[in-house]
């Protein structure tokens, strides 16, 4: 069984054919999918999808790019979803994104800290988006993240950074970017992190791996990520598929059978 640990299944890109996309995922052996939110509305949408389809789980939270649009009551609403819905297995995706100038860094940091506190108070793992913000992300985790566990989705940090994160209790998600021929660093990191900390994900509908690059991504393509990691590590693809699924079930606390 493949576990796509990060796919935005509520995205409008799937409005015309969502059931067919999920059917193709199933046919490709993807037995579990984690749908991460970016704000209150998408948190509700993830939960709604998890209610309707077997094998879908939700992460609820506020993405750094949405940090300046948080309305009063949003965080409380997200907390209630996490408390009441059994499909919610993580707080995410949350973190810092310094690729763009907005939202202001202080606003992003403030929301990130609140999301960490939410995860800690609910005893849930956290699904972190860290784009061009390694220093501040680590700083905040050191300061506020005692006892926290979770995942760095689409991991882009160094091998050195993984050492500290592994001690803290983190796992590392790899997307289609690891398949791109020019992703030297991601390939190096993915070939050397302990196998029991690696997750695979598509980040659908984004980051489509070859051979489908340029078109919409979907969970069925998560196999290409597993195959590339297997190639990099000199392992059997089935072995990578099995181990990454087991890692995903373990960090998100999902039972092996439904
Ligand atoms: Zn994402």
PDB file of C-alpha atoms and ligand atoms in Angstrom:
ATOM      1  CA  UNK A   1       0.000   0.000   0.000  1.00  0.00           C
ATOM      2  CA  UNK A   2       1.147   3.524  -0.877  1.00  0.00           C
ATOM      3  CA  UNK A   3       0.458   6.407   1.520  1.00  0.00           C
ATOM      4  CA  UNK A   4       0.345   9.854  -0.115  1.00  0.00           C
ATOM      5  CA  UNK A   5       0.953  11.927   3.019  1.00  0.00           C
ATOM      6  CA  UNK A   6       0.244  15.339   1.459  1.00  0.00           C
ATOM      7  CA  UNK A   7      -2.350  15.976  -1.242  1.00  0.00           C
ATOM      8  CA  UNK A   8      -4.778  18.907  -1.518  1.00  0.00           C
ATOM      9  CA  UNK A   9      -7.772  16.888  -2.635  1.00  0.00           C
ATOM     10  CA  UNK A  10     -10.270  19.724  -2.069  1.00  0.00           C
ATOM     11  CA  UNK A  11      -8.509  21.847  -4.699  1.00  0.00           C
ATOM     12  CA  UNK A  12     -10.711  23.219  -7.477  1.00  0.00           C
ATOM     13  CA  UNK A  13      -8.408  21.442  -9.939  1.00  0.00           C
ATOM     14  CA  UNK A  14     -10.345  18.251  -9.042  1.00  0.00           C
ATOM     15  CA  UNK A  15     -13.857  19.653  -9.048  1.00  0.00           C
ATOM     16  CA  UNK A  16     -14.687  18.150 -12.435  1.00  0.00           C
ATOM     17  CA  UNK A  17     -13.413  14.620 -11.783  1.00  0.00           C
ATOM     18  CA  UNK A  18     -12.547  14.125  -8.090  1.00  0.00           C
ATOM     19  CA  UNK A  19     -14.086  10.645  -7.862  1.00  0.00           C
ATOM     20  CA  UNK A  20     -12.151   9.485 -10.927  1.00  0.00           C
ATOM     21  CA  UNK A  21      -8.912  10.856  -9.424  1.00  0.00           C
ATOM     22  CA  UNK A  22      -9.557   8.948  -6.191  1.00  0.00           C
ATOM     23  CA  UNK A  23     -10.477   5.850  -8.165  1.00  0.00           C
ATOM     24  CA  UNK A  24      -7.175   6.039 -10.078  1.00  0.00           C
ATOM     25  CA  UNK A  25      -5.329   6.457  -6.758  1.00  0.00           C
ATOM     26  CA  UNK A  26      -6.997   3.328  -5.413  1.00  0.00           C
ATOM     27  CA  UNK A  27      -6.193   1.412  -8.620  1.00  0.00           C
ATOM     28  CA  UNK A  28      -2.553   2.522  -8.323  1.00  0.00           C
ATOM     29  CA  UNK A  29      -2.371   1.061  -4.806  1.00  0.00           C
ATOM     30  CA  UNK A  30      -2.692   4.299  -2.819  1.00  0.00           C
ATOM     31  CA  UNK A  31      -4.558   3.092   0.256  1.00  0.00           C
ATOM     32  CA  UNK A  32      -4.137   6.185   2.458  1.00  0.00           C
ATOM     33  CA  UNK A  33      -4.118   9.902   1.655  1.00  0.00           C
ATOM     34  CA  UNK A  34      -3.613  12.815   4.012  1.00  0.00           C
ATOM     35  CA  UNK A  35      -5.317  16.014   2.920  1.00  0.00           C
ATOM     36  CA  UNK A  36      -3.716  19.120   4.493  1.00  0.00           C
ATOM     37  CA  UNK A  37      -5.582  22.413   4.829  1.00  0.00           C
ATOM     38  CA  UNK A  38      -4.433  26.002   4.378  1.00  0.00           C
ATOM     39  CA  UNK A  39      -7.154  27.887   6.303  1.00  0.00           C
ATOM     40  CA  UNK A  40     -10.471  27.424   8.115  1.00  0.00           C
ATOM     41  CA  UNK A  41     -12.496  26.783   4.941  1.00  0.00           C
ATOM     42  CA  UNK A  42     -10.102  24.195   3.539  1.00  0.00           C
ATOM     43  CA  UNK A  43      -9.861  22.579   6.989  1.00  0.00           C
ATOM     44  CA  UNK A  44     -13.617  22.032   6.780  1.00  0.00           C
ATOM     45  CA  UNK A  45     -13.247  20.804   3.186  1.00  0.00           C
ATOM     46  CA  UNK A  46     -10.570  18.240   4.156  1.00  0.00           C
ATOM     47  CA  UNK A  47     -12.774  16.900   6.943  1.00  0.00           C
ATOM     48  CA  UNK A  48     -15.727  16.715   4.567  1.00  0.00           C
ATOM     49  CA  UNK A  49     -13.704  14.654   2.064  1.00  0.00           C
ATOM     50  CA  UNK A  50     -12.499  12.349   4.821  1.00  0.00           C
ATOM     51  CA  UNK A  51     -16.128  11.746   5.819  1.00  0.00           C
ATOM     52  CA  UNK A  52     -17.052  10.708   2.300  1.00  0.00           C
ATOM     53  CA  UNK A  53     -14.125   8.611   1.150  1.00  0.00           C
ATOM     54  CA  UNK A  54     -12.358   5.699   2.802  1.00  0.00           C
ATOM     55  CA  UNK A  55      -8.652   6.057   3.376  1.00  0.00           C
ATOM     56  CA  UNK A  56      -8.622   9.881   3.433  1.00  0.00           C
ATOM     57  CA  UNK A  57      -7.428  11.680   6.574  1.00  0.00           C
ATOM     58  CA  UNK A  58      -7.331  15.391   7.333  1.00  0.00           C
ATOM     59  CA  UNK A  59      -4.796  17.877   8.669  1.00  0.00           C
ATOM     60  CA  UNK A  60      -6.338  21.159   9.804  1.00  0.00           C
ATOM     61  CA  UNK A  61      -4.559  24.485  10.230  1.00  0.00           C
ATOM     62  CA  UNK A  62      -3.465  27.793   8.751  1.00  0.00           C
ATOM     63  CA  UNK A  63      -0.789  27.954   6.037  1.00  0.00           C
ATOM     64  CA  UNK A  64       1.801  30.754   6.381  1.00  0.00           C
ATOM     65  CA  UNK A  65       0.608  32.298   3.113  1.00  0.00           C
ATOM     66  CA  UNK A  66      -2.854  32.684   4.706  1.00  0.00           C
ATOM     67  CA  UNK A  67      -1.561  34.035   8.019  1.00  0.00           C
ATOM     68  CA  UNK A  68      -2.760  37.593   7.330  1.00  0.00           C
ATOM     69  CA  UNK A  69      -6.292  36.486   6.481  1.00  0.00           C
ATOM     70  CA  UNK A  70      -7.109  34.796   9.793  1.00  0.00           C
ATOM     71  CA  UNK A  71     -10.514  35.932  11.080  1.00  0.00           C
ATOM     72  CA  UNK A  72     -11.599  36.006  14.720  1.00  0.00           C
ATOM     73  CA  UNK A  73     -12.861  32.547  15.621  1.00  0.00           C
ATOM     74  CA  UNK A  74     -10.928  30.708  12.891  1.00  0.00           C
ATOM     75  CA  UNK A  75      -8.416  29.092  15.229  1.00  0.00           C
ATOM     76  CA  UNK A  76     -11.160  28.056  17.646  1.00  0.00           C
ATOM     77  CA  UNK A  77     -13.130  26.539  14.761  1.00  0.00           C
ATOM     78  CA  UNK A  78     -10.033  24.602  13.678  1.00  0.00           C
ATOM     79  CA  UNK A  79      -9.538  23.394  17.245  1.00  0.00           C
ATOM     80  CA  UNK A  80     -13.126  22.143  17.409  1.00  0.00           C
ATOM     81  CA  UNK A  81     -12.701  20.230  14.131  1.00  0.00           C
ATOM     82  CA  UNK A  82      -9.544  18.602  15.463  1.00  0.00           C
ATOM     83  CA  UNK A  83     -11.259  17.675  18.719  1.00  0.00           C
ATOM     84  CA  UNK A  84     -14.471  16.343  17.220  1.00  0.00           C
ATOM     85  CA  UNK A  85     -13.503  14.706  13.932  1.00  0.00           C
ATOM     86  CA  UNK A  86     -11.770  11.323  14.144  1.00  0.00           C
ATOM     87  CA  UNK A  87     -10.348  11.843  10.625  1.00  0.00           C
ATOM     88  CA  UNK A  88      -8.157  14.739  11.826  1.00  0.00           C
ATOM     89  CA  UNK A  89      -4.714  13.238  12.439  1.00  0.00           C
ATOM     90  CA  UNK A  90      -2.496  16.347  12.326  1.00  0.00           C
ATOM     91  CA  UNK A  91      -2.304  20.131  12.492  1.00  0.00           C
ATOM     92  CA  UNK A  92      -1.212  21.389   9.070  1.00  0.00           C
ATOM     93  CA  UNK A  93      -0.041  22.668   6.883  1.00  0.00           C
ATOM     94  CA  UNK A  94       1.562  25.347   8.987  1.00  0.00           C
ATOM     95  CA  UNK A  95       4.954  27.005   9.174  1.00  0.00           C
ATOM     96  CA  UNK A  96       6.869  29.795   7.452  1.00  0.00           C
ATOM     97  CA  UNK A  97       7.175  30.802   3.808  1.00  0.00           C
ATOM     98  CA  UNK A  98       9.696  33.532   3.002  1.00  0.00           C
ATOM     99  CA  UNK A  99       9.580  33.061  -0.754  1.00  0.00           C
ATOM    100  CA  UNK A 100       7.244  36.054  -1.072  1.00  0.00           C
ATOM    101  CA  UNK A 101       7.387  39.351   0.809  1.00  0.00           C
ATOM    102  CA  UNK A 102       3.941  38.887   2.311  1.00  0.00           C
ATOM    103  CA  UNK A 103       2.479  38.106   4.778  1.00  0.00           C
ATOM    104  CA  UNK A 104       4.955  39.910   7.048  1.00  0.00           C
ATOM    105  CA  UNK A 105       7.317  37.530   8.801  1.00  0.00           C
ATOM    106  CA  UNK A 106       6.083  38.504  12.262  1.00  0.00           C
ATOM    107  CA  UNK A 107       2.497  37.698  11.257  1.00  0.00           C
ATOM    108  CA  UNK A 108       3.576  34.282   9.930  1.00  0.00           C
ATOM    109  CA  UNK A 109       5.590  33.541  13.066  1.00  0.00           C
ATOM    110  CA  UNK A 110       2.703  34.471  15.322  1.00  0.00           C
ATOM    111  CA  UNK A 111       0.304  32.082  13.542  1.00  0.00           C
ATOM    112  CA  UNK A 112       2.948  29.330  13.403  1.00  0.00           C
ATOM    113  CA  UNK A 113       3.474  29.517  17.172  1.00  0.00           C
ATOM    114  CA  UNK A 114      -0.287  29.353  17.725  1.00  0.00           C
ATOM    115  CA  UNK A 115      -0.484  26.262  15.501  1.00  0.00           C
ATOM    116  CA  UNK A 116       2.357  24.612  17.440  1.00  0.00           C
ATOM    117  CA  UNK A 117       0.537  25.331  20.700  1.00  0.00           C
ATOM    118  CA  UNK A 118      -2.652  23.880  19.218  1.00  0.00           C
ATOM    119  CA  UNK A 119      -0.841  20.690  18.171  1.00  0.00           C
ATOM    120  CA  UNK A 120       0.752  20.346  21.598  1.00  0.00           C
ATOM    121  CA  UNK A 121      -2.498  20.916  23.462  1.00  0.00           C
ATOM    122  CA  UNK A 122      -4.287  18.321  21.312  1.00  0.00           C
ATOM    123  CA  UNK A 123      -1.324  15.926  21.315  1.00  0.00           C
ATOM    124  CA  UNK A 124      -1.367  15.830  17.493  1.00  0.00           C
ATOM    125  CA  UNK A 125       1.609  15.758  15.113  1.00  0.00           C
ATOM    126  CA  UNK A 126       2.250  18.860  13.034  1.00  0.00           C
ATOM    127  CA  UNK A 127       2.667  19.080   9.247  1.00  0.00           C
ATOM    128  CA  UNK A 128       5.231  21.793   8.524  1.00  0.00           C
ATOM    129  CA  UNK A 129       5.660  23.930   5.413  1.00  0.00           C
ATOM    130  CA  UNK A 130       9.132  25.515   5.552  1.00  0.00           C
ATOM    131  CA  UNK A 131      10.028  27.413   2.392  1.00  0.00           C
ATOM    132  CA  UNK A 132      13.244  29.413   2.441  1.00  0.00           C
ATOM    133  CA  UNK A 133      12.794  29.860   6.198  1.00  0.00           C
ATOM    134  CA  UNK A 134      14.945  27.120   7.771  1.00  0.00           C
ATOM    135  CA  UNK A 135      16.609  29.376  10.359  1.00  0.00           C
ATOM    136  CA  UNK A 136      13.435  30.858  11.829  1.00  0.00           C
ATOM    137  CA  UNK A 137      11.546  27.558  11.598  1.00  0.00           C
ATOM    138  CA  UNK A 138      14.224  25.812  13.659  1.00  0.00           C
ATOM    139  CA  UNK A 139      14.416  28.734  16.066  1.00  0.00           C
ATOM    140  CA  UNK A 140      10.663  28.588  16.726  1.00  0.00           C
ATOM    141  CA  UNK A 141      10.698  24.797  17.091  1.00  0.00           C
ATOM    142  CA  UNK A 142      13.536  25.025  19.609  1.00  0.00           C
ATOM    143  CA  UNK A 143      11.701  27.688  21.570  1.00  0.00           C
ATOM    144  CA  UNK A 144       8.096  26.450  21.426  1.00  0.00           C
ATOM    145  CA  UNK A 145       8.227  22.885  20.196  1.00  0.00           C
ATOM    146  CA  UNK A 146       9.257  20.883  23.248  1.00  0.00           C
ATOM    147  CA  UNK A 147       7.436  17.552  23.053  1.00  0.00           C
ATOM    148  CA  UNK A 148       6.214  18.265  19.533  1.00  0.00           C
ATOM    149  CA  UNK A 149       6.398  15.623  16.789  1.00  0.00           C
ATOM    150  CA  UNK A 150       5.545  15.808  13.138  1.00  0.00           C
ATOM    151  CA  UNK A 151       6.574  16.029   9.528  1.00  0.00           C
ATOM    152  CA  UNK A 152       8.456  18.470   7.319  1.00  0.00           C
ATOM    153  CA  UNK A 153       6.499  18.239   4.105  1.00  0.00           C
ATOM    154  CA  UNK A 154       8.432  18.669   0.828  1.00  0.00           C
ATOM    155  CA  UNK A 155      11.621  18.743   2.879  1.00  0.00           C
ATOM    156  CA  UNK A 156      14.206  21.168   1.518  1.00  0.00           C
ATOM    157  CA  UNK A 157      16.645  21.430   4.420  1.00  0.00           C
ATOM    158  CA  UNK A 158      20.152  20.048   4.674  1.00  0.00           C
ATOM    159  CA  UNK A 159      21.301  16.693   5.954  1.00  0.00           C
ATOM    160  CA  UNK A 160      22.716  18.499   9.002  1.00  0.00           C
ATOM    161  CA  UNK A 161      19.300  19.968   9.789  1.00  0.00           C
ATOM    162  CA  UNK A 162      17.784  16.468   9.732  1.00  0.00           C
ATOM    163  CA  UNK A 163      20.032  15.389  12.587  1.00  0.00           C
ATOM    164  CA  UNK A 164      18.493  17.873  15.000  1.00  0.00           C
ATOM    165  CA  UNK A 165      14.981  17.286  13.629  1.00  0.00           C
ATOM    166  CA  UNK A 166      15.274  13.512  14.020  1.00  0.00           C
ATOM    167  CA  UNK A 167      16.185  14.032  17.667  1.00  0.00           C
ATOM    168  CA  UNK A 168      13.146  16.266  18.044  1.00  0.00           C
ATOM    169  CA  UNK A 169      10.867  13.563  16.587  1.00  0.00           C
ATOM    170  CA  UNK A 170      10.358  14.698  13.012  1.00  0.00           C
ATOM    171  CA  UNK A 171       9.795  12.837   9.741  1.00  0.00           C
ATOM    172  CA  UNK A 172      10.569  14.089   6.225  1.00  0.00           C
ATOM    173  CA  UNK A 173       8.216  14.148   3.267  1.00  0.00           C
ATOM    174  CA  UNK A 174       9.559  13.928  -0.296  1.00  0.00           C
ATOM    175  CA  UNK A 175       7.569  15.017  -3.326  1.00  0.00           C
ATOM    176  CA  UNK A 176       7.925  14.844  -7.092  1.00  0.00           C
ATOM    177  CA  UNK A 177      10.738  17.395  -6.847  1.00  0.00           C
ATOM    178  CA  UNK A 178      13.066  14.565  -5.788  1.00  0.00           C
ATOM    179  CA  UNK A 179      12.412  12.988  -9.190  1.00  0.00           C
ATOM    180  CA  UNK A 180      13.433  16.114 -11.140  1.00  0.00           C
ATOM    181  CA  UNK A 181      16.859  15.473 -12.707  1.00  0.00           C
ATOM    182  CA  UNK A 182      18.349  18.727 -11.325  1.00  0.00           C
ATOM    183  CA  UNK A 183      17.281  18.193  -7.683  1.00  0.00           C
ATOM    184  CA  UNK A 184      20.774  17.218  -6.536  1.00  0.00           C
ATOM    185  CA  UNK A 185      20.371  18.255  -2.921  1.00  0.00           C
ATOM    186  CA  UNK A 186      16.960  16.641  -2.404  1.00  0.00           C
ATOM    187  CA  UNK A 187      18.311  13.441  -3.947  1.00  0.00           C
ATOM    188  CA  UNK A 188      21.331  13.490  -1.662  1.00  0.00           C
ATOM    189  CA  UNK A 189      19.210  14.066   1.443  1.00  0.00           C
ATOM    190  CA  UNK A 190      16.628  11.447   0.436  1.00  0.00           C
ATOM    191  CA  UNK A 191      19.361   8.886  -0.088  1.00  0.00           C
ATOM    192  CA  UNK A 192      20.871   9.382   3.383  1.00  0.00           C
ATOM    193  CA  UNK A 193      18.128  10.059   5.955  1.00  0.00           C
ATOM    194  CA  UNK A 194      17.254   6.986   8.050  1.00  0.00           C
ATOM    195  CA  UNK A 195      14.645   4.998   6.137  1.00  0.00           C
ATOM    196  CA  UNK A 196      12.313   4.947   9.129  1.00  0.00           C
ATOM    197  CA  UNK A 197      11.851   8.746   8.921  1.00  0.00           C
ATOM    198  CA  UNK A 198      10.953   9.072   5.237  1.00  0.00           C
ATOM    199  CA  UNK A 199       7.460   9.771   3.888  1.00  0.00           C
ATOM    200  CA  UNK A 200       6.298  10.102   0.305  1.00  0.00           C
ATOM    201  CA  UNK A 201       3.794  12.656  -0.937  1.00  0.00           C
ATOM    202  CA  UNK A 202       2.592  14.337  -4.112  1.00  0.00           C
ATOM    203  CA  UNK A 203       1.533  17.812  -2.847  1.00  0.00           C
ATOM    204  CA  UNK A 204      -1.176  17.436  -5.501  1.00  0.00           C
ATOM    205  CA  UNK A 205      -2.217  19.307  -7.572  1.00  0.00           C
ATOM    206  CA  UNK A 206       1.302  20.841  -7.550  1.00  0.00           C
ATOM    207  CA  UNK A 207       4.831  19.482  -8.113  1.00  0.00           C
ATOM    208  CA  UNK A 208       3.981  16.879 -10.743  1.00  0.00           C
ATOM    209  CA  UNK A 209       6.867  14.425 -11.204  1.00  0.00           C
ATOM    210  CA  UNK A 210       8.210  13.243 -14.530  1.00  0.00           C
ATOM    211  CA  UNK A 211       6.880  11.706 -16.744  1.00  0.00           C
ATOM    212  CA  UNK A 212       3.773  13.852 -16.175  1.00  0.00           C
ATOM    213  CA  UNK A 213       5.526  17.136 -15.418  1.00  0.00           C
ATOM    214  CA  UNK A 214       3.567  20.083 -16.794  1.00  0.00           C
ATOM    215  CA  UNK A 215       0.163  18.540 -16.126  1.00  0.00           C
ATOM    216  CA  UNK A 216      -1.962  18.363 -12.982  1.00  0.00           C
ATOM    217  CA  UNK A 217      -0.575  16.146 -10.251  1.00  0.00           C
ATOM    218  CA  UNK A 218      -2.651  13.491  -8.493  1.00  0.00           C
ATOM    219  CA  UNK A 219      -2.110  10.901  -5.722  1.00  0.00           C
ATOM    220  CA  UNK A 220      -1.684   7.986  -8.159  1.00  0.00           C
ATOM    221  CA  UNK A 221       1.683   9.508  -9.152  1.00  0.00           C
ATOM    222  CA  UNK A 222       3.132   9.124  -5.635  1.00  0.00           C
ATOM    223  CA  UNK A 223       4.596   5.849  -6.881  1.00  0.00           C
ATOM    224  CA  UNK A 224       7.184   7.797  -8.917  1.00  0.00           C
ATOM    225  CA  UNK A 225       8.497   9.357  -5.704  1.00  0.00           C
ATOM    226  CA  UNK A 226       8.849   5.914  -4.103  1.00  0.00           C
ATOM    227  CA  UNK A 227      10.583   4.558  -7.203  1.00  0.00           C
ATOM    228  CA  UNK A 228      13.090   7.418  -7.258  1.00  0.00           C
ATOM    229  CA  UNK A 229      13.928   7.002  -3.557  1.00  0.00           C
ATOM    230  CA  UNK A 230      14.364   3.270  -4.166  1.00  0.00           C
ATOM    231  CA  UNK A 231      16.694   3.981  -7.074  1.00  0.00           C
ATOM    232  CA  UNK A 232      18.733   6.471  -5.014  1.00  0.00           C
ATOM    233  CA  UNK A 233      19.112   4.038  -2.118  1.00  0.00           C
ATOM    234  CA  UNK A 234      19.608   0.891  -4.184  1.00  0.00           C
ATOM    235  CA  UNK A 235      16.444  -0.643  -2.741  1.00  0.00           C
ATOM    236  CA  UNK A 236      13.445  -2.419  -4.098  1.00  0.00           C
ATOM    237  CA  UNK A 237      10.536  -0.037  -4.841  1.00  0.00           C
ATOM    238  CA  UNK A 238       8.181  -2.334  -2.914  1.00  0.00           C
ATOM    239  CA  UNK A 239      10.380  -2.055   0.137  1.00  0.00           C
ATOM    240  CA  UNK A 240      10.288   1.777  -0.015  1.00  0.00           C
ATOM    241  CA  UNK A 241       6.517   1.723  -0.555  1.00  0.00           C
ATOM    242  CA  UNK A 242       6.000  -0.566   2.447  1.00  0.00           C
ATOM    243  CA  UNK A 243       8.332   1.317   4.776  1.00  0.00           C
ATOM    244  CA  UNK A 244       7.111   4.811   3.920  1.00  0.00           C
ATOM    245  CA  UNK A 245       3.502   3.701   4.430  1.00  0.00           C
ATOM    246  CA  UNK A 246       4.386   2.214   7.809  1.00  0.00           C
ATOM    247  CA  UNK A 247       6.167   5.476   8.732  1.00  0.00           C
ATOM    248  CA  UNK A 248       3.094   7.504   7.768  1.00  0.00           C
ATOM    249  CA  UNK A 249       0.739   5.313   9.765  1.00  0.00           C
ATOM    250  CA  UNK A 250       3.072   5.557  12.774  1.00  0.00           C
ATOM    251  CA  UNK A 251       3.595   9.354  12.833  1.00  0.00           C
ATOM    252  CA  UNK A 252      -0.084  10.136  12.158  1.00  0.00           C
ATOM    253  CA  UNK A 253      -1.338   7.445  14.547  1.00  0.00           C
ATOM    254  CA  UNK A 254      -3.485   5.682  11.946  1.00  0.00           C
ATOM    255  CA  UNK A 255      -4.473   2.055  12.487  1.00  0.00           C
ATOM    256  CA  UNK A 256      -3.027  -0.404   9.999  1.00  0.00           C
ATOM    257  CA  UNK A 257      -6.406  -1.745   8.887  1.00  0.00           C
ATOM    258  CA  UNK A 258      -9.718   0.025   8.430  1.00  0.00           C
TER     259      UNK A 258
HETATM  260 ZN1  LIG B   1       0.777  21.520   0.470  1.00  0.00          ZN
END
